[in-house]
PDB file of C-alpha atoms in Angstrom:
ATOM      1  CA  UNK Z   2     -31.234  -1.596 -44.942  1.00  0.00           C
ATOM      2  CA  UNK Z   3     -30.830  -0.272 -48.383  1.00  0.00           C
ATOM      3  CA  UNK Z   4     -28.681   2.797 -49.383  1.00  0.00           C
ATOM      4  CA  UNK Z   5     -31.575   4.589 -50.131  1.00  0.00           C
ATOM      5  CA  UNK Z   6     -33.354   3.929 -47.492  1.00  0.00           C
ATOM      6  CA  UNK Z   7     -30.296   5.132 -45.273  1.00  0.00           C
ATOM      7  CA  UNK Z   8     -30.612   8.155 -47.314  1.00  0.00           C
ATOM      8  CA  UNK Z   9     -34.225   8.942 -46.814  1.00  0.00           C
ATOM      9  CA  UNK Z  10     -33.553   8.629 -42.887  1.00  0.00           C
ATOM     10  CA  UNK Z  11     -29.966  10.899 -43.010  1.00  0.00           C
ATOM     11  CA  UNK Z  12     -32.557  13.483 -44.962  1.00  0.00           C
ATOM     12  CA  UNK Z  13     -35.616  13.101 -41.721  1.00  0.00           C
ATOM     13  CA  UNK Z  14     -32.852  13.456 -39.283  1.00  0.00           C
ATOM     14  CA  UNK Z  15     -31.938  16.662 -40.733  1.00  0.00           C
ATOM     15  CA  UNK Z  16     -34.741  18.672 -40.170  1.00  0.00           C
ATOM     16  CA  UNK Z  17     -35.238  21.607 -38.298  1.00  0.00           C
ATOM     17  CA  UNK Z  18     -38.869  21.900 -39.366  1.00  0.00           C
ATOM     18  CA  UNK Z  19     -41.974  20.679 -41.165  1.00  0.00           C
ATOM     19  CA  UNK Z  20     -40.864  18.837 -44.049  1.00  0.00           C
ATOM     20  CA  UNK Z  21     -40.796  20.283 -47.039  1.00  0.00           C
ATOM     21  CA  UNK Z  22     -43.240  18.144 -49.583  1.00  0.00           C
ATOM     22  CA  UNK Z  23     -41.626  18.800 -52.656  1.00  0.00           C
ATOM     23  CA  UNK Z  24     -38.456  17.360 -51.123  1.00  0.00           C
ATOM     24  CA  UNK Z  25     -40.117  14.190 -49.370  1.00  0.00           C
ATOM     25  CA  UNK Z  26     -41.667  13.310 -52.221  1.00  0.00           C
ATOM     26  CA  UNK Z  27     -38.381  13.713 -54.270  1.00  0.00           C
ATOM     27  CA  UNK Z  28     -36.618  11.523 -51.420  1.00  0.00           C
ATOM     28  CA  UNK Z  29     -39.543   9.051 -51.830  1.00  0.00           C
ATOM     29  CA  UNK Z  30     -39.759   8.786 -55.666  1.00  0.00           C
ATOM     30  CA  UNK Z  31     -36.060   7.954 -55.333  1.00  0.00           C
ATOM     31  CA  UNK Z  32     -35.779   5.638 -52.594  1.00  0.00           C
ATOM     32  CA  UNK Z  33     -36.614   1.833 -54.281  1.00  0.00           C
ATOM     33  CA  UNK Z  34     -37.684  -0.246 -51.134  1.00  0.00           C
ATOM     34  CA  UNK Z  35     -38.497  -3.781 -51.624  1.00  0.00           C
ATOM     35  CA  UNK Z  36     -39.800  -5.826 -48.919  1.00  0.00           C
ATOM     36  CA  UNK Z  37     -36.507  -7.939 -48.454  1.00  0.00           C
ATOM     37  CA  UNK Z  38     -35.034  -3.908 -46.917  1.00  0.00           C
ATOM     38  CA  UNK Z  39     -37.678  -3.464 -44.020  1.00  0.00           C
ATOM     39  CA  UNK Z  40     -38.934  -7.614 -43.577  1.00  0.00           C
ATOM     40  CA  UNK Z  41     -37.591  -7.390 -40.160  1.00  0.00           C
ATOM     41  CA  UNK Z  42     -39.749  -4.596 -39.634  1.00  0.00           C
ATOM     42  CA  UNK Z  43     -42.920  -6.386 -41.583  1.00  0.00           C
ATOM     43  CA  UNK Z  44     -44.688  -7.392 -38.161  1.00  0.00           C
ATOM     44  CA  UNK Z  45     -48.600  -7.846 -39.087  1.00  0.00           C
ATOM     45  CA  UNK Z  46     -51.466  -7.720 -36.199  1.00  0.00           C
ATOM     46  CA  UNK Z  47     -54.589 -10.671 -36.122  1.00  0.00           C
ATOM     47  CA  UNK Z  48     -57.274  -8.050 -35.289  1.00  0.00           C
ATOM     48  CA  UNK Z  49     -55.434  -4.563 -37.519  1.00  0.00           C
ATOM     49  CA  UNK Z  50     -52.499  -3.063 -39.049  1.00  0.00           C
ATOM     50  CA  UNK Z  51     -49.531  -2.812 -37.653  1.00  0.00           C
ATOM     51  CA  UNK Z  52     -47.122   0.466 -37.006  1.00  0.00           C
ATOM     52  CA  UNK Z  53     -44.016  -0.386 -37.001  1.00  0.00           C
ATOM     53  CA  UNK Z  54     -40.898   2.329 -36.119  1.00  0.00           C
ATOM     54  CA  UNK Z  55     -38.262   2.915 -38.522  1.00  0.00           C
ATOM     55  CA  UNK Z  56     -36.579   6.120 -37.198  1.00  0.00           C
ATOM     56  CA  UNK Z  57     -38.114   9.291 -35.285  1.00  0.00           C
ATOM     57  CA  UNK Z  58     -37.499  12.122 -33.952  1.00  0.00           C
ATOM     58  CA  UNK Z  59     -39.020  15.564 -33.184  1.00  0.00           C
ATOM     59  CA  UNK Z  60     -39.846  16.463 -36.666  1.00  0.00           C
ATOM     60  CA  UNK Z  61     -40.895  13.331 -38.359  1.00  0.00           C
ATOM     61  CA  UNK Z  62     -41.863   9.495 -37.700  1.00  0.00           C
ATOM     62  CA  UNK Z  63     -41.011   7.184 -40.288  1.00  0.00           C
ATOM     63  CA  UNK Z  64     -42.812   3.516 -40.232  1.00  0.00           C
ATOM     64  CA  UNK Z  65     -43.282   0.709 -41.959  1.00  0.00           C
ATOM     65  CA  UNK Z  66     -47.393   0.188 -41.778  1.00  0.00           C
ATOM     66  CA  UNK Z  67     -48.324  -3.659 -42.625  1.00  0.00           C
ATOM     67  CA  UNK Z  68     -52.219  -4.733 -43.500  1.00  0.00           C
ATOM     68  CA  UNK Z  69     -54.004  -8.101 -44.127  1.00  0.00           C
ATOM     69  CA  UNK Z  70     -56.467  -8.173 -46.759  1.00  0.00           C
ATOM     70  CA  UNK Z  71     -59.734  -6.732 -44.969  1.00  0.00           C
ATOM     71  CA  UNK Z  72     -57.898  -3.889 -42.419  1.00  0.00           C
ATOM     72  CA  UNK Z  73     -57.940  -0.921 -42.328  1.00  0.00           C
ATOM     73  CA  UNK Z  74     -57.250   2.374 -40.368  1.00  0.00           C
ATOM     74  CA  UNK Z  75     -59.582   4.410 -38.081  1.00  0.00           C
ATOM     75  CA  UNK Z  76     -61.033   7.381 -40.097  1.00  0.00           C
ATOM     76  CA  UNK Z  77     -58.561   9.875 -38.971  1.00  0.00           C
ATOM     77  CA  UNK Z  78     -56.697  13.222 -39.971  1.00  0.00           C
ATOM     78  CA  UNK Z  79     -53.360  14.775 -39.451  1.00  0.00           C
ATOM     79  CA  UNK Z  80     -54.373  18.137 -38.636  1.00  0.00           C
ATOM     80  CA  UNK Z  81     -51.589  19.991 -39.802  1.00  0.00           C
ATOM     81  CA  UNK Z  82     -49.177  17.677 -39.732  1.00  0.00           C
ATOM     82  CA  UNK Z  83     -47.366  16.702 -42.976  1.00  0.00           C
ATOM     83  CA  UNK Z  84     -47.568  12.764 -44.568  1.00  0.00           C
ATOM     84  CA  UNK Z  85     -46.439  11.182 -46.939  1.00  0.00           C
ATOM     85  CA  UNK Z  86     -46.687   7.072 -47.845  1.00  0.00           C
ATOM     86  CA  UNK Z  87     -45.105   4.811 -50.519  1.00  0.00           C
ATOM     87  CA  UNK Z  88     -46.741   1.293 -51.126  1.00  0.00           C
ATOM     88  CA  UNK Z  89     -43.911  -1.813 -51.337  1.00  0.00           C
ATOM     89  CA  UNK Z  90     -46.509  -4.573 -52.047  1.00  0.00           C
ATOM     90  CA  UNK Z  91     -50.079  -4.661 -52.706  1.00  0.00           C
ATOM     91  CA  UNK Z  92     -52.799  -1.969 -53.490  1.00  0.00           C
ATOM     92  CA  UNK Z  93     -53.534   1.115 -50.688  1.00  0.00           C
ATOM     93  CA  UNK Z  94     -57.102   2.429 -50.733  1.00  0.00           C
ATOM     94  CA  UNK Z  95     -57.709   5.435 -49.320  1.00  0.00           C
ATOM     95  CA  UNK Z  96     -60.933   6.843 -48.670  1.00  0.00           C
ATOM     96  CA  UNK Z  97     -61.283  10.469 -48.055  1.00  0.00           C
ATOM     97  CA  UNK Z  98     -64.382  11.676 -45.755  1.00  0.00           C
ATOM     98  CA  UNK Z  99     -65.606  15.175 -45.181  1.00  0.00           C
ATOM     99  CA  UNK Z 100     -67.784  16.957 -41.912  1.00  0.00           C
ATOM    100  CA  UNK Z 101     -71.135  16.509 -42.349  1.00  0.00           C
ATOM    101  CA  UNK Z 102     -72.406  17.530 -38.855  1.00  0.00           C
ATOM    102  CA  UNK Z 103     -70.312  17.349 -35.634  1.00  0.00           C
ATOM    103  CA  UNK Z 104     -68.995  13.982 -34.666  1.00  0.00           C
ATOM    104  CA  UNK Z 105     -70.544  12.777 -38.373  1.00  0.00           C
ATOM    105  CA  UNK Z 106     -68.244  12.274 -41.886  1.00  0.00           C
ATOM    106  CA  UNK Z 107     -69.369  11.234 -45.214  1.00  0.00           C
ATOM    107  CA  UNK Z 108     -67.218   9.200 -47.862  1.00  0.00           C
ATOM    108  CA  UNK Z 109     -66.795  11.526 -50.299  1.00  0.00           C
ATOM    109  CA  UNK Z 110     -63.707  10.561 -52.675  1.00  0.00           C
ATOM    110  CA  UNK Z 111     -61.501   7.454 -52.601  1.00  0.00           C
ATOM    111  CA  UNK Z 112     -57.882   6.561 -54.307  1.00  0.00           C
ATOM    112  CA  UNK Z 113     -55.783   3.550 -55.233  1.00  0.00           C
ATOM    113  CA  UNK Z 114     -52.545   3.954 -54.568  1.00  0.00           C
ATOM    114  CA  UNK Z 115     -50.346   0.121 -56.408  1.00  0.00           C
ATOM    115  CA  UNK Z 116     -46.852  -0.578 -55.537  1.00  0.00           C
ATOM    116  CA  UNK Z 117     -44.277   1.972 -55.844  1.00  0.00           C
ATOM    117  CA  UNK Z 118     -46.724   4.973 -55.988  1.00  0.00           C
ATOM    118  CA  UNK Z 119     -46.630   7.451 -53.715  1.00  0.00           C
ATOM    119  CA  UNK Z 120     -48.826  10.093 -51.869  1.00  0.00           C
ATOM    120  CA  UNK Z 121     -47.667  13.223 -50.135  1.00  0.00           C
ATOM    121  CA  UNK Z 122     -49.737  15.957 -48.133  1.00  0.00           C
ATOM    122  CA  UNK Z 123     -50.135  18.817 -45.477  1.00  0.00           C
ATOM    123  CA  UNK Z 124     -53.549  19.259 -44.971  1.00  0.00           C
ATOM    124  CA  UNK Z 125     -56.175  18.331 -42.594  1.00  0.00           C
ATOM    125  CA  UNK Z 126     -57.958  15.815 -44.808  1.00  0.00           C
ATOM    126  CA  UNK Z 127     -60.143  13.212 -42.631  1.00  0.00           C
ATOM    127  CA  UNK Z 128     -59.068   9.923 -44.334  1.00  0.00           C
ATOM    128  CA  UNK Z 129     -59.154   6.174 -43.910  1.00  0.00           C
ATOM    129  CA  UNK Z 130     -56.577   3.531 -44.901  1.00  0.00           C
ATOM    130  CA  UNK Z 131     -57.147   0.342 -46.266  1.00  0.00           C
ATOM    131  CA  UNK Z 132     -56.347  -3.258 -47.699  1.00  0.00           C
ATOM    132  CA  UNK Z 133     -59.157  -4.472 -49.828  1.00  0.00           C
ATOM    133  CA  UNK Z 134     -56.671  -6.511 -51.809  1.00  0.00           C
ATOM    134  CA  UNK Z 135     -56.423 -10.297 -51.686  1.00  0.00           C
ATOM    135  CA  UNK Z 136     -52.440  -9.829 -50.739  1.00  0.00           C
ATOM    136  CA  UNK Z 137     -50.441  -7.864 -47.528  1.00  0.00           C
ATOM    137  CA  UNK Z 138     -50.439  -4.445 -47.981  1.00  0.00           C
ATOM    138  CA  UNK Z 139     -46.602  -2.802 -47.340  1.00  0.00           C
TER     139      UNK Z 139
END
């Protein structure tokens, strides 16, 4: 595991709280992760991604989430739970939905996210995660 990585983790296991974003995604712009620092962790499923556990605890889970080409996520939200992702390899696209009716969503926005970029939030956004790249998402 990388220094940085080791880092990022000694960070998560200090909090007492919800994660501050400004600070996650200072910990995230600064951790370089390459896939040779998690490939033990880079376990992909046949059917959908895979979620696979880094370090937890109480306040935070931290995974490393590995797509083929064609999966994707359920559409989903976090409620008010803070997030935050950094791509290692290939090209995340996520799609953001809103409420149309009960039990209904509409696409209503969607964002590319390449390798090394980064996407932090606390907000209840209903979103969906996907690899429509020819390569593994990381």
């Amino acid at each position: 595991m990388s220094e940085k990585l080791t880092e990022l983790i000694s960070y998560l296991d200090s909090l007492t709280a919800r994660v501050d974003l400004a600070k996650l995604k200072n910990h995230l712009e600064n951790v370089d992760i390459k896939r040779s620092d998690v490939e033990t962790l880079c376990m992909f499923g046949d059917d959908t991604y895979k979620r696979n556990l880094i370090s937890q605890s109480k306040w935070y889970e931290l995974l490393v989430m590995c797509w083929r080409p064609g999966q994707r996520s359920q559409i989903h939200d976090h409620g008010t739970s803070a997030w935050g992702v950094k791509v290692i390899e290939g090209a995340l696209t996520e799609t953001r939905f809103k409420e149309t009716s009960p039990g209904h969503v509409k696409a209503v926005d969607e964002s590319i996210y390449p390798p090394k970029e980064i996407c932090v939030r606390i907000d209840s956004d209903i979103h969906e995660m996907s690899n429509f790249g020819e390569t593994d998402l990381i």
